[in-house]
PDB file of C-alpha atoms in Angstrom:
ATOM      1  CA  UNK A   1     133.167 178.934 181.813  1.00 53.00           C
ATOM      2  CA  UNK A   2     135.380 176.528 181.200  1.00 72.00           C
ATOM      3  CA  UNK A   3     134.446 172.723 181.189  1.00 93.00           C
ATOM      4  CA  UNK A   4     131.010 171.747 182.914  1.00 97.00           C
ATOM      5  CA  UNK A   5     128.842 173.768 185.401  1.00 97.00           C
ATOM      6  CA  UNK A   6     126.678 172.658 188.185  1.00 98.00           C
ATOM      7  CA  UNK A   7     123.746 175.044 189.611  1.00 97.00           C
ATOM      8  CA  UNK A   8     123.179 174.826 192.213  1.00 98.00           C
ATOM      9  CA  UNK A   9     125.798 174.116 194.629  1.00 97.00           C
ATOM     10  CA  UNK A  10     123.800 172.656 196.995  1.00 97.00           C
ATOM     11  CA  UNK A  11     119.991 173.060 198.367  1.00 97.00           C
ATOM     12  CA  UNK A  12     117.552 171.986 200.845  1.00 97.00           C
ATOM     13  CA  UNK A  13     113.807 170.809 199.601  1.00 96.00           C
ATOM     14  CA  UNK A  14     110.654 169.865 201.052  1.00 97.00           C
ATOM     15  CA  UNK A  15     109.405 166.757 199.742  1.00 98.00           C
ATOM     16  CA  UNK A  16     106.564 166.945 197.047  1.00 97.00           C
ATOM     17  CA  UNK A  17     108.155 170.232 195.728  1.00 97.00           C
ATOM     18  CA  UNK A  18     109.858 170.059 192.348  1.00 97.00           C
ATOM     19  CA  UNK A  19     113.083 171.070 191.241  1.00 97.00           C
ATOM     20  CA  UNK A  20     115.626 171.396 188.442  1.00 98.00           C
ATOM     21  CA  UNK A  21     119.133 170.638 188.705  1.00 98.00           C
ATOM     22  CA  UNK A  22     121.149 172.813 186.132  1.00 98.00           C
ATOM     23  CA  UNK A  23     124.355 171.493 184.079  1.00 98.00           C
ATOM     24  CA  UNK A  24     125.915 173.539 181.226  1.00 98.00           C
ATOM     25  CA  UNK A  25     129.391 172.134 179.398  1.00 97.00           C
ATOM     26  CA  UNK A  26     131.443 174.612 176.999  1.00 95.00           C
ATOM     27  CA  UNK A  27     133.532 171.563 175.643  1.00 94.00           C
ATOM     28  CA  UNK A  28     130.905 170.896 172.648  1.00 93.00           C
ATOM     29  CA  UNK A  29     131.101 167.307 173.641  1.00 94.00           C
ATOM     30  CA  UNK A  30     128.326 165.384 172.362  1.00 94.00           C
ATOM     31  CA  UNK A  31     127.347 162.822 175.343  1.00 94.00           C
ATOM     32  CA  UNK A  32     126.342 164.274 178.737  1.00 96.00           C
ATOM     33  CA  UNK A  33     125.437 162.325 181.965  1.00 97.00           C
ATOM     34  CA  UNK A  34     123.557 162.525 185.377  1.00 98.00           C
ATOM     35  CA  UNK A  35     124.809 160.760 188.321  1.00 98.00           C
ATOM     36  CA  UNK A  36     124.094 160.090 192.043  1.00 98.00           C
ATOM     37  CA  UNK A  37     126.087 159.059 194.566  1.00 97.00           C
ATOM     38  CA  UNK A  38     125.878 158.249 197.784  1.00 96.00           C
ATOM     39  CA  UNK A  39     127.938 156.681 200.724  1.00 90.00           C
ATOM     40  CA  UNK A  40     128.704 153.104 200.409  1.00 87.00           C
ATOM     41  CA  UNK A  41     127.653 152.839 196.779  1.00 89.00           C
ATOM     42  CA  UNK A  42     129.244 153.842 192.957  1.00 87.00           C
ATOM     43  CA  UNK A  43     127.847 156.417 191.436  1.00 95.00           C
ATOM     44  CA  UNK A  44     125.168 155.259 189.449  1.00 96.00           C
ATOM     45  CA  UNK A  45     123.704 156.587 185.822  1.00 96.00           C
ATOM     46  CA  UNK A  46     119.920 158.552 185.899  1.00 98.00           C
ATOM     47  CA  UNK A  47     119.678 159.331 182.784  1.00 97.00           C
ATOM     48  CA  UNK A  48     121.756 159.907 179.892  1.00 96.00           C
ATOM     49  CA  UNK A  49     122.148 161.896 176.268  1.00 95.00           C
ATOM     50  CA  UNK A  50     124.222 160.712 173.864  1.00 92.00           C
ATOM     51  CA  UNK A  51     123.512 163.932 171.555  1.00 93.00           C
ATOM     52  CA  UNK A  52     121.405 166.896 171.440  1.00 94.00           C
ATOM     53  CA  UNK A  53     117.573 165.680 171.084  1.00 95.00           C
ATOM     54  CA  UNK A  54     118.002 162.228 172.500  1.00 95.00           C
ATOM     55  CA  UNK A  55     117.993 161.305 176.180  1.00 97.00           C
ATOM     56  CA  UNK A  56     117.861 157.478 177.476  1.00 95.00           C
ATOM     57  CA  UNK A  57     117.285 156.076 181.105  1.00 96.00           C
ATOM     58  CA  UNK A  58     120.222 154.891 183.351  1.00 94.00           C
ATOM     59  CA  UNK A  59     119.846 152.402 186.003  1.00 93.00           C
ATOM     60  CA  UNK A  60     117.941 154.431 188.525  1.00 96.00           C
ATOM     61  CA  UNK A  61     115.520 156.820 186.183  1.00 97.00           C
ATOM     62  CA  UNK A  62     112.620 156.937 188.475  1.00 97.00           C
ATOM     63  CA  UNK A  63     111.344 160.020 189.758  1.00 97.00           C
ATOM     64  CA  UNK A  64     113.723 161.865 187.369  1.00 98.00           C
ATOM     65  CA  UNK A  65     113.443 163.606 184.049  1.00 98.00           C
ATOM     66  CA  UNK A  66     115.832 164.970 181.460  1.00 98.00           C
ATOM     67  CA  UNK A  67     115.754 167.010 178.207  1.00 97.00           C
ATOM     68  CA  UNK A  68     118.545 168.210 175.604  1.00 97.00           C
ATOM     69  CA  UNK A  69     117.845 170.962 173.829  1.00 97.00           C
ATOM     70  CA  UNK A  70     120.943 171.714 172.746  1.00 96.00           C
ATOM     71  CA  UNK A  71     124.586 170.394 173.004  1.00 96.00           C
ATOM     72  CA  UNK A  72     125.574 172.684 176.086  1.00 97.00           C
ATOM     73  CA  UNK A  73     122.960 172.255 178.414  1.00 98.00           C
ATOM     74  CA  UNK A  74     121.377 168.997 180.049  1.00 98.00           C
ATOM     75  CA  UNK A  75     119.034 169.775 183.208  1.00 98.00           C
ATOM     76  CA  UNK A  76     117.674 167.335 185.564  1.00 98.00           C
ATOM     77  CA  UNK A  77     114.076 167.626 186.697  1.00 98.00           C
ATOM     78  CA  UNK A  78     112.605 166.132 190.298  1.00 98.00           C
ATOM     79  CA  UNK A  79     109.244 166.313 189.515  1.00 95.00           C
ATOM     80  CA  UNK A  80     107.823 165.567 192.755  1.00 97.00           C
ATOM     81  CA  UNK A  81     110.955 165.212 195.486  1.00 97.00           C
ATOM     82  CA  UNK A  82     111.123 162.471 197.905  1.00 98.00           C
ATOM     83  CA  UNK A  83     113.557 162.084 200.790  1.00 97.00           C
ATOM     84  CA  UNK A  84     114.965 159.027 199.170  1.00 97.00           C
ATOM     85  CA  UNK A  85     116.313 161.873 196.489  1.00 98.00           C
ATOM     86  CA  UNK A  86     118.701 163.142 198.592  1.00 98.00           C
ATOM     87  CA  UNK A  87     122.360 162.703 197.107  1.00 98.00           C
ATOM     88  CA  UNK A  88     124.548 164.232 195.369  1.00 98.00           C
ATOM     89  CA  UNK A  89     124.385 164.996 191.623  1.00 98.00           C
ATOM     90  CA  UNK A  90     126.998 164.864 189.114  1.00 98.00           C
ATOM     91  CA  UNK A  91     126.677 165.819 185.925  1.00 98.00           C
ATOM     92  CA  UNK A  92     129.469 164.633 183.283  1.00 97.00           C
ATOM     93  CA  UNK A  93     130.275 164.839 179.998  1.00 96.00           C
ATOM     94  CA  UNK A  94     132.467 162.781 177.221  1.00 93.00           C
ATOM     95  CA  UNK A  95     133.077 163.460 173.487  1.00 89.00           C
ATOM     96  CA  UNK A  96     130.918 160.408 172.426  1.00 74.00           C
ATOM     97  CA  UNK A  97     129.846 157.347 173.893  1.00 64.00           C
ATOM     98  CA  UNK A  98     132.915 155.861 172.303  1.00 65.00           C
ATOM     99  CA  UNK A  99     134.895 153.347 174.304  1.00 58.00           C
ATOM    100  CA  UNK A 100     137.725 155.255 174.863  1.00 72.00           C
ATOM    101  CA  UNK A 101     136.246 158.453 176.112  1.00 82.00           C
ATOM    102  CA  UNK A 102     136.552 159.537 179.328  1.00 90.00           C
ATOM    103  CA  UNK A 103     134.103 161.483 181.446  1.00 93.00           C
ATOM    104  CA  UNK A 104     134.593 164.924 182.344  1.00 95.00           C
ATOM    105  CA  UNK A 105     132.477 165.941 185.639  1.00 97.00           C
ATOM    106  CA  UNK A 106     130.964 168.856 187.360  1.00 97.00           C
ATOM    107  CA  UNK A 107     131.576 169.948 191.004  1.00 97.00           C
ATOM    108  CA  UNK A 108     128.293 168.132 191.903  1.00 97.00           C
ATOM    109  CA  UNK A 109     125.151 169.497 193.476  1.00 98.00           C
ATOM    110  CA  UNK A 110     124.504 168.220 197.210  1.00 97.00           C
ATOM    111  CA  UNK A 111     120.497 168.270 197.865  1.00 98.00           C
ATOM    112  CA  UNK A 112     118.488 167.363 200.800  1.00 98.00           C
ATOM    113  CA  UNK A 113     115.254 166.254 200.839  1.00 98.00           C
ATOM    114  CA  UNK A 114     113.156 166.765 204.035  1.00 96.00           C
TER     115      UNK A 114
ATOM    116  CA  UNK B   1     123.788 141.394 187.349  1.00 74.00           C
ATOM    117  CA  UNK B   2     126.731 143.469 187.095  1.00 85.00           C
ATOM    118  CA  UNK B   3     129.396 143.812 189.896  1.00 91.00           C
ATOM    119  CA  UNK B   4     132.366 146.238 190.935  1.00 96.00           C
ATOM    120  CA  UNK B   5     134.355 145.090 193.706  1.00 97.00           C
ATOM    121  CA  UNK B   6     137.153 147.079 195.686  1.00 97.00           C
ATOM    122  CA  UNK B   7     138.208 147.002 199.185  1.00 97.00           C
ATOM    123  CA  UNK B   8     136.655 150.086 201.001  1.00 97.00           C
ATOM    124  CA  UNK B   9     139.690 151.575 202.758  1.00 97.00           C
ATOM    125  CA  UNK B  10     143.151 151.214 202.528  1.00 98.00           C
ATOM    126  CA  UNK B  11     146.236 152.570 204.509  1.00 98.00           C
ATOM    127  CA  UNK B  12     149.513 153.636 203.353  1.00 97.00           C
ATOM    128  CA  UNK B  13     152.603 155.944 204.714  1.00 97.00           C
ATOM    129  CA  UNK B  14     153.896 158.844 202.656  1.00 97.00           C
ATOM    130  CA  UNK B  15     156.767 157.466 200.328  1.00 97.00           C
ATOM    131  CA  UNK B  16     155.785 154.281 199.726  1.00 98.00           C
ATOM    132  CA  UNK B  17     153.707 152.134 197.115  1.00 98.00           C
ATOM    133  CA  UNK B  18     150.574 150.791 197.359  1.00 98.00           C
ATOM    134  CA  UNK B  19     148.509 148.789 195.289  1.00 98.00           C
ATOM    135  CA  UNK B  20     144.635 149.277 194.992  1.00 98.00           C
ATOM    136  CA  UNK B  21     142.686 146.260 193.143  1.00 98.00           C
ATOM    137  CA  UNK B  22     139.611 146.036 191.359  1.00 98.00           C
ATOM    138  CA  UNK B  23     137.539 143.114 190.354  1.00 98.00           C
ATOM    139  CA  UNK B  24     134.661 142.874 187.812  1.00 97.00           C
ATOM    140  CA  UNK B  25     131.296 141.218 186.638  1.00 95.00           C
ATOM    141  CA  UNK B  26     130.036 142.827 183.593  1.00 93.00           C
ATOM    142  CA  UNK B  27     127.753 142.230 180.572  1.00 89.00           C
ATOM    143  CA  UNK B  28     130.333 142.827 178.002  1.00 92.00           C
ATOM    144  CA  UNK B  29     133.665 144.908 178.308  1.00 94.00           C
ATOM    145  CA  UNK B  30     134.886 148.179 176.359  1.00 92.00           C
ATOM    146  CA  UNK B  31     137.356 149.387 178.929  1.00 94.00           C
ATOM    147  CA  UNK B  32     138.155 149.971 182.524  1.00 96.00           C
ATOM    148  CA  UNK B  33     138.797 153.620 184.411  1.00 96.00           C
ATOM    149  CA  UNK B  34     140.304 154.636 186.989  1.00 98.00           C
ATOM    150  CA  UNK B  35     139.504 157.816 188.788  1.00 98.00           C
ATOM    151  CA  UNK B  36     140.344 159.847 191.848  1.00 98.00           C
ATOM    152  CA  UNK B  37     137.811 161.675 193.781  1.00 97.00           C
ATOM    153  CA  UNK B  38     139.012 164.034 197.111  1.00 97.00           C
ATOM    154  CA  UNK B  39     136.536 164.640 199.409  1.00 95.00           C
ATOM    155  CA  UNK B  40     133.902 167.204 198.422  1.00 94.00           C
ATOM    156  CA  UNK B  41     135.250 167.181 194.761  1.00 96.00           C
ATOM    157  CA  UNK B  42     134.227 165.723 191.896  1.00 96.00           C
ATOM    158  CA  UNK B  43     135.928 162.426 189.983  1.00 97.00           C
ATOM    159  CA  UNK B  44     138.785 163.150 187.767  1.00 97.00           C
ATOM    160  CA  UNK B  45     140.149 160.688 185.795  1.00 95.00           C
ATOM    161  CA  UNK B  46     143.560 159.011 186.060  1.00 96.00           C
ATOM    162  CA  UNK B  47     143.564 155.840 183.750  1.00 95.00           C
ATOM    163  CA  UNK B  48     142.325 153.900 181.024  1.00 95.00           C
ATOM    164  CA  UNK B  49     142.717 150.217 180.165  1.00 96.00           C
ATOM    165  CA  UNK B  50     141.485 148.420 176.802  1.00 94.00           C
ATOM    166  CA  UNK B  51     144.183 145.834 176.380  1.00 95.00           C
ATOM    167  CA  UNK B  52     145.920 143.593 178.833  1.00 97.00           C
ATOM    168  CA  UNK B  53     149.038 145.095 180.364  1.00 97.00           C
ATOM    169  CA  UNK B  54     150.290 147.787 182.291  1.00 97.00           C
ATOM    170  CA  UNK B  55     149.847 151.330 181.297  1.00 94.00           C
ATOM    171  CA  UNK B  56     152.304 154.141 183.388  1.00 94.00           C
ATOM    172  CA  UNK B  57     151.655 157.262 183.962  1.00 91.00           C
ATOM    173  CA  UNK B  58     154.102 159.057 186.086  1.00 94.00           C
ATOM    174  CA  UNK B  59     153.408 157.923 189.868  1.00 96.00           C
ATOM    175  CA  UNK B  60     150.347 156.239 188.654  1.00 97.00           C
ATOM    176  CA  UNK B  61     149.907 152.765 187.155  1.00 97.00           C
ATOM    177  CA  UNK B  62     146.942 150.871 185.861  1.00 98.00           C
ATOM    178  CA  UNK B  63     147.127 147.059 184.851  1.00 98.00           C
ATOM    179  CA  UNK B  64     144.147 145.504 183.615  1.00 98.00           C
ATOM    180  CA  UNK B  65     143.866 141.617 183.043  1.00 98.00           C
ATOM    181  CA  UNK B  66     140.622 140.682 180.859  1.00 97.00           C
ATOM    182  CA  UNK B  67     140.209 136.817 181.344  1.00 96.00           C
ATOM    183  CA  UNK B  68     140.602 137.287 185.260  1.00 96.00           C
ATOM    184  CA  UNK B  69     137.833 140.445 185.430  1.00 97.00           C
ATOM    185  CA  UNK B  70     140.929 142.142 187.325  1.00 97.00           C
ATOM    186  CA  UNK B  71     142.386 145.818 187.364  1.00 98.00           C
ATOM    187  CA  UNK B  72     144.622 147.462 189.860  1.00 98.00           C
ATOM    188  CA  UNK B  73     145.789 151.052 190.203  1.00 98.00           C
ATOM    189  CA  UNK B  74     149.525 151.143 191.257  1.00 98.00           C
ATOM    190  CA  UNK B  75     150.805 154.526 193.273  1.00 98.00           C
ATOM    191  CA  UNK B  76     154.128 154.807 193.658  1.00 97.00           C
ATOM    192  CA  UNK B  77     155.937 157.415 195.981  1.00 97.00           C
ATOM    193  CA  UNK B  78     153.094 158.205 197.581  1.00 98.00           C
ATOM    194  CA  UNK B  79     152.247 161.950 198.707  1.00 97.00           C
ATOM    195  CA  UNK B  80     150.114 163.426 201.542  1.00 97.00           C
ATOM    196  CA  UNK B  81     147.990 165.051 198.186  1.00 97.00           C
ATOM    197  CA  UNK B  82     147.252 161.477 197.448  1.00 98.00           C
ATOM    198  CA  UNK B  83     144.487 160.981 199.731  1.00 98.00           C
ATOM    199  CA  UNK B  84     140.980 160.503 198.446  1.00 98.00           C
ATOM    200  CA  UNK B  85     139.111 157.978 197.195  1.00 98.00           C
ATOM    201  CA  UNK B  86     140.057 155.815 193.819  1.00 98.00           C
ATOM    202  CA  UNK B  87     136.971 154.785 191.827  1.00 98.00           C
ATOM    203  CA  UNK B  88     136.968 151.846 189.367  1.00 98.00           C
ATOM    204  CA  UNK B  89     134.742 151.927 186.343  1.00 96.00           C
ATOM    205  CA  UNK B  90     133.916 149.753 183.407  1.00 95.00           C
ATOM    206  CA  UNK B  91     132.426 150.405 180.197  1.00 93.00           C
ATOM    207  CA  UNK B  92     129.800 147.718 179.598  1.00 90.00           C
ATOM    208  CA  UNK B  93     128.601 146.518 176.284  1.00 89.00           C
ATOM    209  CA  UNK B  94     125.770 149.622 175.853  1.00 86.00           C
ATOM    210  CA  UNK B  95     128.904 151.805 176.544  1.00 86.00           C
ATOM    211  CA  UNK B  96     127.580 152.660 179.676  1.00 88.00           C
ATOM    212  CA  UNK B  97     130.152 152.849 182.881  1.00 92.00           C
ATOM    213  CA  UNK B  98     129.743 150.917 185.676  1.00 94.00           C
ATOM    214  CA  UNK B  99     131.323 152.385 188.723  1.00 96.00           C
ATOM    215  CA  UNK B 100     132.645 150.548 191.793  1.00 96.00           C
ATOM    216  CA  UNK B 101     131.951 152.230 195.144  1.00 96.00           C
ATOM    217  CA  UNK B 102     135.821 153.581 195.537  1.00 97.00           C
ATOM    218  CA  UNK B 103     138.458 152.743 197.956  1.00 98.00           C
ATOM    219  CA  UNK B 104     139.199 155.737 200.236  1.00 97.00           C
ATOM    220  CA  UNK B 105     142.877 155.623 200.613  1.00 98.00           C
ATOM    221  CA  UNK B 106     144.759 157.469 203.888  1.00 98.00           C
ATOM    222  CA  UNK B 107     147.746 158.639 203.642  1.00 97.00           C
ATOM    223  CA  UNK B 108     149.856 158.775 207.020  1.00 96.00           C
ATOM    224  CA  UNK B 109     153.035 160.882 207.087  1.00 94.00           C
TER     225      UNK B 109
END
């Protein structure tokens, strides 16, 4: 693995179903993030983690949960999917939360909730 | 509230120069980033400004004026592969990135 991987690449999901989007990084970065990207809108932060064992809420956390059991993995769970959660989801990581640290992005998961 | 404004779309000619503007109003400022995003792909880092002035990186330059809440990305010697969306993002007082909606740049031969 080099960088950040996400799975699945795309998914069609029935409303009400539970879904976990996976994200793994091999750069030993401390901070990880989940964004959603919708047409006409900027990337919006869902949840973040500044270090393993800690998580925080972003701008649009409702309906989503995360965990950070170790440095490499940061899964995002939709407990009961709704059509408004149809979006492209990007996982990102950075060395830390410091000012300069750029974020590196995974390839994204395209999720459709019907 | 926090706000990042960029033009929705711009068109330029191959070989020319284009300037993409970004204005921001955020709670605090801890740096401004520009990212490039090709259609269907992930954003990739282009530049970072935290002090006023111009940062140059090959064909790309980025400028920042903190007093005006303003930045621009300058792309020189445009190539067809520069057709992409360009995202402006500001790190706020909580060290979170606030993102603009992006500027879609179309390059014509």
